[in-house]
Coordinates of C-alpha atoms and ligand atoms in Angstrom, one line a residue:
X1 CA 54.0 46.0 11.9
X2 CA 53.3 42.8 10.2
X3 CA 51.9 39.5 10.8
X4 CA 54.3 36.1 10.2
X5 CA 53.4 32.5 9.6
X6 CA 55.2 31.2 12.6
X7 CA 54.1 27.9 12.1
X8 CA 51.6 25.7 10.1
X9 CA 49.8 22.2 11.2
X10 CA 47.1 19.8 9.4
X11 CA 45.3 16.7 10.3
X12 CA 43.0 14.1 7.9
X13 CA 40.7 11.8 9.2
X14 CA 42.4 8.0 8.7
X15 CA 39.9 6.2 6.7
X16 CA 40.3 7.2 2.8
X17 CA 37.6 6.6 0.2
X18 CA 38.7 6.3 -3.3
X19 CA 36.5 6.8 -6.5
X20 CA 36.3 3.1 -7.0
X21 CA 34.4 2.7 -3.2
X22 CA 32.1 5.9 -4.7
X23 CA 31.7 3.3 -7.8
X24 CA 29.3 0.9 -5.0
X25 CA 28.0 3.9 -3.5
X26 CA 26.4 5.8 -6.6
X27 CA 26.4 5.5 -10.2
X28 CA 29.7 6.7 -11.1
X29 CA 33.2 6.1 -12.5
X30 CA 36.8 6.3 -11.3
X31 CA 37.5 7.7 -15.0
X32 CA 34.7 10.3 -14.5
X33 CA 35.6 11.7 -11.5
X34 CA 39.2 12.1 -12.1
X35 CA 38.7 13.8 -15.6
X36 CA 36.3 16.3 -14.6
X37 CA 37.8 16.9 -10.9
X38 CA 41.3 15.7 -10.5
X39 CA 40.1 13.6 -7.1
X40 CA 41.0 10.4 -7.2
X41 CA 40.7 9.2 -3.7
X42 CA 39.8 11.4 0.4
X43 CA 39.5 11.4 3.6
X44 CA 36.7 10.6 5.4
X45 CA 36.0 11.4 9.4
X46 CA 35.1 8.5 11.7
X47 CA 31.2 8.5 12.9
X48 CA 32.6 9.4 16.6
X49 CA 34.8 12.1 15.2
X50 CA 33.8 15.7 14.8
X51 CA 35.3 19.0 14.0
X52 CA 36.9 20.0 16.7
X53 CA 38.5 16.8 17.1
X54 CA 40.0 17.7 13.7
X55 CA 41.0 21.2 14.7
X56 CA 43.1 20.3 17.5
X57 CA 45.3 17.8 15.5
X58 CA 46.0 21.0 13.6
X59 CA 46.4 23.3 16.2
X60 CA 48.3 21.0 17.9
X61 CA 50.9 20.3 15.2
X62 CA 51.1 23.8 14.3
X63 CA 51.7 25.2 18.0
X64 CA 54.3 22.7 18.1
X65 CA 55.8 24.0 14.8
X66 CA 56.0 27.6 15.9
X67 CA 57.5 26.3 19.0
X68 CA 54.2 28.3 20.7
X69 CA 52.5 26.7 24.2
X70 CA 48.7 27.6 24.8
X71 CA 49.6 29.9 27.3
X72 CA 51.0 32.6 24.5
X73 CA 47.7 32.2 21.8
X74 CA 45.4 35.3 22.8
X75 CA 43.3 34.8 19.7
X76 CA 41.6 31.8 18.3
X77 CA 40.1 32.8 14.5
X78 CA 38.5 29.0 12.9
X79 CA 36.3 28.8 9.7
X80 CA 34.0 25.9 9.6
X81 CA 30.8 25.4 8.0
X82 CA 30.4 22.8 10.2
X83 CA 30.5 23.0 13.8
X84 CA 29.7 20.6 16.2
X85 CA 27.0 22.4 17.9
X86 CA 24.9 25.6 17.3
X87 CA 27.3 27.3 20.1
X88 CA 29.4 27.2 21.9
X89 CA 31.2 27.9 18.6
X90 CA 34.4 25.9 17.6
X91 CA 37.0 28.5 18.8
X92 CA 35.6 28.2 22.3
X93 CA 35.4 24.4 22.3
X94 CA 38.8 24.6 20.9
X95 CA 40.3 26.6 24.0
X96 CA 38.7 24.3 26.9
X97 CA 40.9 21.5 24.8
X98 CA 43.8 23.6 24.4
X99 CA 43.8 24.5 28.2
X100 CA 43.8 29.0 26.9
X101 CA 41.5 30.7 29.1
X102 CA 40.3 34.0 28.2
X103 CA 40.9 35.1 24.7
X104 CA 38.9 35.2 22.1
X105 CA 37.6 32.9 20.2
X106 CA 35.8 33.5 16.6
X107 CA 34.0 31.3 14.5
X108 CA 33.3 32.2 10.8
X109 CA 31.2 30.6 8.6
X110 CA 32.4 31.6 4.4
X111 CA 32.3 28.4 3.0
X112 CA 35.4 27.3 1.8
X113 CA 36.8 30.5 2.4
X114 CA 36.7 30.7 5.8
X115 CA 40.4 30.1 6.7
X116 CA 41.1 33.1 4.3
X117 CA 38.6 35.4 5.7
X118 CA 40.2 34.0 9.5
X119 CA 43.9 34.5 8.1
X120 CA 42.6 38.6 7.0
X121 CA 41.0 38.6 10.8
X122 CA 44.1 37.8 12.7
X123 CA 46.3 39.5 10.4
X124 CA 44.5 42.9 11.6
X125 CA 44.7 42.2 14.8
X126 CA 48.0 41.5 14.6
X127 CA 49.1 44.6 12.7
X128 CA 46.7 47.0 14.7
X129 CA 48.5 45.2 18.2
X130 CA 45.1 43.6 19.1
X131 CA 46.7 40.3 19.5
X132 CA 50.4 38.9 19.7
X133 CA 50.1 35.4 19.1
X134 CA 46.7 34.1 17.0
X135 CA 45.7 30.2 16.3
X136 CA 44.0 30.5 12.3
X137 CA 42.0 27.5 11.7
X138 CA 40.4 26.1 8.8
X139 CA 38.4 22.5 9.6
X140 CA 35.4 21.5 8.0
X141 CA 33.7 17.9 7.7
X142 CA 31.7 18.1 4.4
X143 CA 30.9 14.6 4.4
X144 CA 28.2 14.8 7.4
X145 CA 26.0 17.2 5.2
X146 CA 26.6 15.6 1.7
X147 CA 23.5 13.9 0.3
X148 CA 25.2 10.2 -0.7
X149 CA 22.8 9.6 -2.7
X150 CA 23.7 12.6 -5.0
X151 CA 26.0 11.7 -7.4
X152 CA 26.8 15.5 -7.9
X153 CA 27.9 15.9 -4.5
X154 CA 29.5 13.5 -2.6
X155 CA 32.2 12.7 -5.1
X156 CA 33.4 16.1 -4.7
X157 CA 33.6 16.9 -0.3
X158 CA 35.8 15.9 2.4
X159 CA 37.2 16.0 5.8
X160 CA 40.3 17.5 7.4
X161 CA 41.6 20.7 9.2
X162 CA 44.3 22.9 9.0
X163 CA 46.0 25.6 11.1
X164 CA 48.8 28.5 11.2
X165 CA 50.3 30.6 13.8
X166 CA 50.7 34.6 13.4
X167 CA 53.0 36.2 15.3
X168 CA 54.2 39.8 15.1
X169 CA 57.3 41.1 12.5
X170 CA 59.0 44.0 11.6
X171 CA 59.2 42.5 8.1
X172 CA 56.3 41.2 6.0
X173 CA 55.0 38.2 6.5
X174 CA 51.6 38.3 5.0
X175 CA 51.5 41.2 2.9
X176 CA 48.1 41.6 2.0
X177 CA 44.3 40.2 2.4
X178 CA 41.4 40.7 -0.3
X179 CA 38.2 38.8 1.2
X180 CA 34.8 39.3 -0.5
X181 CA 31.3 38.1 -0.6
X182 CA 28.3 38.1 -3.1
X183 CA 25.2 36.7 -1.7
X184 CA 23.3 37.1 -5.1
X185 CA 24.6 33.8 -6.1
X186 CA 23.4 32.0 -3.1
X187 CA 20.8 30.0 -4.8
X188 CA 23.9 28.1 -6.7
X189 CA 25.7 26.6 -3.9
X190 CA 23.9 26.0 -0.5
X191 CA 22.4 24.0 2.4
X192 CA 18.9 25.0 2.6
X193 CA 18.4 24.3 6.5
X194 CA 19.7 25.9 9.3
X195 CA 18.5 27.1 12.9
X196 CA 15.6 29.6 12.3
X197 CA 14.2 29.3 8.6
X198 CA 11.2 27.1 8.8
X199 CA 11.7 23.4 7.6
X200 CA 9.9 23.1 3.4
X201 CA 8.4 19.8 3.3
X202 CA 8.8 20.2 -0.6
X203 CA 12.9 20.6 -0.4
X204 CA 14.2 16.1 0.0
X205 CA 17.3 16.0 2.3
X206 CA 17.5 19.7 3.3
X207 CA 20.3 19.2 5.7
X208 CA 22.7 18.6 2.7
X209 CA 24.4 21.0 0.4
X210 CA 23.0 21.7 -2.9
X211 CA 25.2 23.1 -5.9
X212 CA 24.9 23.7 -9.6
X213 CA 27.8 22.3 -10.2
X214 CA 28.5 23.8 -13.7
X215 CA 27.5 27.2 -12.7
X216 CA 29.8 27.2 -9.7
X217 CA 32.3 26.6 -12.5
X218 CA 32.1 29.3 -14.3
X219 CA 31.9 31.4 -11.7
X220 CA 34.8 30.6 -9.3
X221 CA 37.5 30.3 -12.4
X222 CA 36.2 33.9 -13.3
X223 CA 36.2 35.4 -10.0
X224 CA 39.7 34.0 -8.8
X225 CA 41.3 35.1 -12.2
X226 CA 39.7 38.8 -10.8
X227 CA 41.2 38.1 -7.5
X228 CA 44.7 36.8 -8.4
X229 CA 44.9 40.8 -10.7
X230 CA 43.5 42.7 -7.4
X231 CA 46.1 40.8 -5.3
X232 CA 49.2 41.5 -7.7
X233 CA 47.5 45.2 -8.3
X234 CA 46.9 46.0 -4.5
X235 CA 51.3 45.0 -4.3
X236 CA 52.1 46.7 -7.3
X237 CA 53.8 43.0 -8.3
X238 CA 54.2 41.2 -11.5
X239 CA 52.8 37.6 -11.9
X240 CA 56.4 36.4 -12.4
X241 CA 57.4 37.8 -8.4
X242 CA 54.9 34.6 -7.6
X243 CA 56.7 31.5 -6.2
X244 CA 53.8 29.5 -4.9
X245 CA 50.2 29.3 -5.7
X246 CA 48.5 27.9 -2.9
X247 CA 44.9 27.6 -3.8
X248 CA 41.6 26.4 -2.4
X249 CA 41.7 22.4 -3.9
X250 CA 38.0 22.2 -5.2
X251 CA 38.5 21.2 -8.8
X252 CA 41.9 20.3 -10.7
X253 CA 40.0 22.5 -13.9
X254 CA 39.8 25.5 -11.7
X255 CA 43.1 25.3 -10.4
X256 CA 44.5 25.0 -13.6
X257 CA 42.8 28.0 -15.0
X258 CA 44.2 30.4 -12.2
X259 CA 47.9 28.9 -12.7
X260 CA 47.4 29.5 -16.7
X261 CA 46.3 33.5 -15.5
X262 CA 49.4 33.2 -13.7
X263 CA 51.6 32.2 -16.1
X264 CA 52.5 29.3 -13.4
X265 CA 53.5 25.9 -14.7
X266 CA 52.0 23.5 -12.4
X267 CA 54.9 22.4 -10.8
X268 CA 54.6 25.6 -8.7
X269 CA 51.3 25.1 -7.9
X270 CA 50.7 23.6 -4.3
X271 CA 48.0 20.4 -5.6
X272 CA 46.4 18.2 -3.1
X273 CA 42.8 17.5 -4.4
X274 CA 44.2 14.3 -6.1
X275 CA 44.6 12.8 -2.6
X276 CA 42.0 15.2 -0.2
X277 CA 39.0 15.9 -2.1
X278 CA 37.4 19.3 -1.4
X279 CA 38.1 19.9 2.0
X280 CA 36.1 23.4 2.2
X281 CA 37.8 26.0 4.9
X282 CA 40.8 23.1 5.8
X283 CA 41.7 23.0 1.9
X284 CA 44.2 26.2 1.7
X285 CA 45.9 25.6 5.3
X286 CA 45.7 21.8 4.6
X287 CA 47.8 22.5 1.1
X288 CA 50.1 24.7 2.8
X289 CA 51.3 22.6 5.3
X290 CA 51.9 20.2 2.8
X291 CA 53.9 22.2 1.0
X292 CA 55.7 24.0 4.0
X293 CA 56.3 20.0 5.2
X294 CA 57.7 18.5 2.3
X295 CA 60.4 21.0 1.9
X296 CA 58.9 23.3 -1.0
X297 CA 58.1 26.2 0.6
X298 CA 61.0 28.0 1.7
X299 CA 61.4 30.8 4.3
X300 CA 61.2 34.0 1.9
X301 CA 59.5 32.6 -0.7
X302 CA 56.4 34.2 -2.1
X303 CA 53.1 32.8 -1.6
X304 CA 49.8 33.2 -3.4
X305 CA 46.6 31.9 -1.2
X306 CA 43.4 32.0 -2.5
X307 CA 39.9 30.6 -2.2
X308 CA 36.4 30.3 -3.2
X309 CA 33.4 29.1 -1.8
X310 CA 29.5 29.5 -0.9
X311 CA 27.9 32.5 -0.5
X312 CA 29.4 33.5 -2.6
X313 CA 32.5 34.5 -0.8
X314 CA 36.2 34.4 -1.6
X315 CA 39.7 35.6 -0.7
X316 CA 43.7 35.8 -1.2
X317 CA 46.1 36.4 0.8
X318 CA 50.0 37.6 -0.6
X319 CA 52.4 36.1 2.0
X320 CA 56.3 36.3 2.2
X321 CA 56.4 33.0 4.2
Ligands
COA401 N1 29.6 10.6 -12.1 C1 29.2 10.4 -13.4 N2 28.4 11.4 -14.0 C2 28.2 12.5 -13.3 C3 28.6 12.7 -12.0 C4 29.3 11.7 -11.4 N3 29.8 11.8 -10.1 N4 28.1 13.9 -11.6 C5 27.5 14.5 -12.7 N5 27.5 13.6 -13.7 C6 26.9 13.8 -15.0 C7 25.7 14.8 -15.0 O1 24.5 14.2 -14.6 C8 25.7 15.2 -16.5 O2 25.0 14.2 -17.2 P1 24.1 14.6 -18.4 O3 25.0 15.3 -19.4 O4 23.6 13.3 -18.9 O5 23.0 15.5 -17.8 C9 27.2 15.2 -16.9 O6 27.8 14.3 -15.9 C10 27.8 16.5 -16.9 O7 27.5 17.2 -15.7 P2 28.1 18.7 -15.5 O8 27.6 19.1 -14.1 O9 27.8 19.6 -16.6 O10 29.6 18.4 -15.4 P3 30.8 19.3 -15.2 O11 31.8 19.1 -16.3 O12 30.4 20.7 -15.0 O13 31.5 18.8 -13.9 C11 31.6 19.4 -11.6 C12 30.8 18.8 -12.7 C13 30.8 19.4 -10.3 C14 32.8 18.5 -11.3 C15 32.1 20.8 -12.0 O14 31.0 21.5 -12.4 C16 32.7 21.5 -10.8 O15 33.7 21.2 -10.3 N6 32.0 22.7 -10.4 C17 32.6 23.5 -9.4 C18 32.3 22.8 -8.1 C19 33.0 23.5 -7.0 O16 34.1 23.8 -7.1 N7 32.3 23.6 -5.9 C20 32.8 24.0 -4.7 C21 33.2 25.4 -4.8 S1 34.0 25.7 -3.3

């Protein structure tokens, strides 16, 4: 038994901000920002708008893809970093939308990996017979805990939310999950506040994330090159089987590096950070629809997903969509 995309749906927040807005914001350049990131404009959520909102555009559009009514989802998996309350979590806010009663609902906070590490969830389920139908969200909404004063940051994160149905299949469908974590790096990319660690008077605007940028770097374009060999390994596949990578949209450098590992000219490679920013956990979902919607990805075709993100964590995901 397997697990199938049976449909895919995404949502961005209407108002876009472009690198020459960021140029009035903080001291930066259009030039800079697409040379050393590839952004060039995203999407920013509306002060009255909040994660969930987000989340069930994407349900929503993928339910109605898979041709799926709320009364068939018995699991609800959604990664977010940033929920809009301490509980209930997402998933269950999610359901009272949705009109599901019953099943459950998981939140899971990985960073920018957290629709991987949902996807790897609900794929078990689905292949142990723990769930028949599962709703895989990624939505995040960086821009509420960026510092805008910090040129570092806010250039970088944005809003949306993207979602899949998994269904059952005698034939693969998502052939294989690798998720990870490494919290010895989690002094390089964080948000030093959060429920129970007491507030340090010392630490300026402690609700917003923190990165060394270049360190992330080095980091993420090593560990995904590690993941991309695991993932072809685990299949006993050669690079060349590949048809799509779809990979977590943080930096246009980073993405480039795991095509190059791939052997993957870019025209194979699923790219949305030119228009979308870092979108955290809605980045991989988000690019997938896109390329799912625009007539790219083809049924049979073979998908690399990957991601990386704070903690650390990361993941990949082998699909025969
Ligand atoms: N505009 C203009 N200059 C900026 C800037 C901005 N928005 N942000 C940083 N700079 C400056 C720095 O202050 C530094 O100046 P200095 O040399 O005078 O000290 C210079 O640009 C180089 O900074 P550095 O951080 O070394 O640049 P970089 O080439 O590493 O690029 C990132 C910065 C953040 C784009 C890059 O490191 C990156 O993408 N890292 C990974 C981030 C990531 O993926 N995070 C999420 C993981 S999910």
């Amino acid at each position: 038994m397997y697990s199938r995309i049976a449909g895919t749906g995404s949502y961005l927040p209407e108002k876009v901000l472009t690198n020459f807005d960021l140029e009035k914001i903080v001291e930066t350049t259009d030039e800079w920002i697409r040379t050393r990131t590839g952004i060039e404009r995203r999407h920013v959520a509306a002060p009255d708008e909040t994660t969930c909102d987000m989340a069930e555009h994407a349900a929503r559009r993928a339910m109605e893809s898979a041709g799926v009514g709320p009364e068939e989802i018995d699991l609800i998996v959604i990664g977010t970093t940033t929920p809009d309350q301490v509980f209930p979590n997402t998933g269950c806010l999610l359901q009272a939308r949705l009109g599901i009663h019953g099943p459950p609902a998981i939140q899971i906070e990985a960073a920018c990996s957290g629709f991987i590490y949902g996807l790897s969830i609900a794929d078990r389920f689905i292949r142990t017979g723990g769930a028949k139908c599962a709703l895989v969200i990624g939505a995040d909404m960086l821009t509420r805990i960026v510092d805008w004063t910090d040129r570092t940051t806010c250039v970088l994160f944005a809003d949306g939310a993207g979602a899949v149905i998994l269904k059952p299949s005698d034939e693969a469908g998502i052939m294989s999950t690798h998720i990870h974590a490494d919290g010895a790096y989690s002094n390089l990319l964080y948000v030093p506040t959060g429920v129970s660690k007491k507030h340090d008077p010392a630490v300026a605007n402690q609700h917003c994330v923190i990165m060394k940028g270049s360190e992330v770097f080095k980091v993420a374009v090593n560990t995904l090159g590690r993941i991309v060999d695991e993932t072809l390994e685990a299949n006993h596949l050669d690079k060349s089987a590949i048809d799509w990578l779809v990979p977590h949209q943080a930096n246009m450098r980073i993405i480039q590096a795991t095509a190059k590992k791939l052997d993957m000219p870019m025209e194979k490679v699923i790219v949305t950070v030119q228009d979308q920013g870092n979108t955290s956990a809605a980045s991989v979902p988000l690019a997938l629809d896109t390329g799912v919607r625009d007539g790219r990805i083809k049924r049979g075709d073979l998908l690399l997903l990957e991601a990386f993100g704070g903690g650390f964590t990361w993941g990949s995901a082998l699909i025969r969509y």
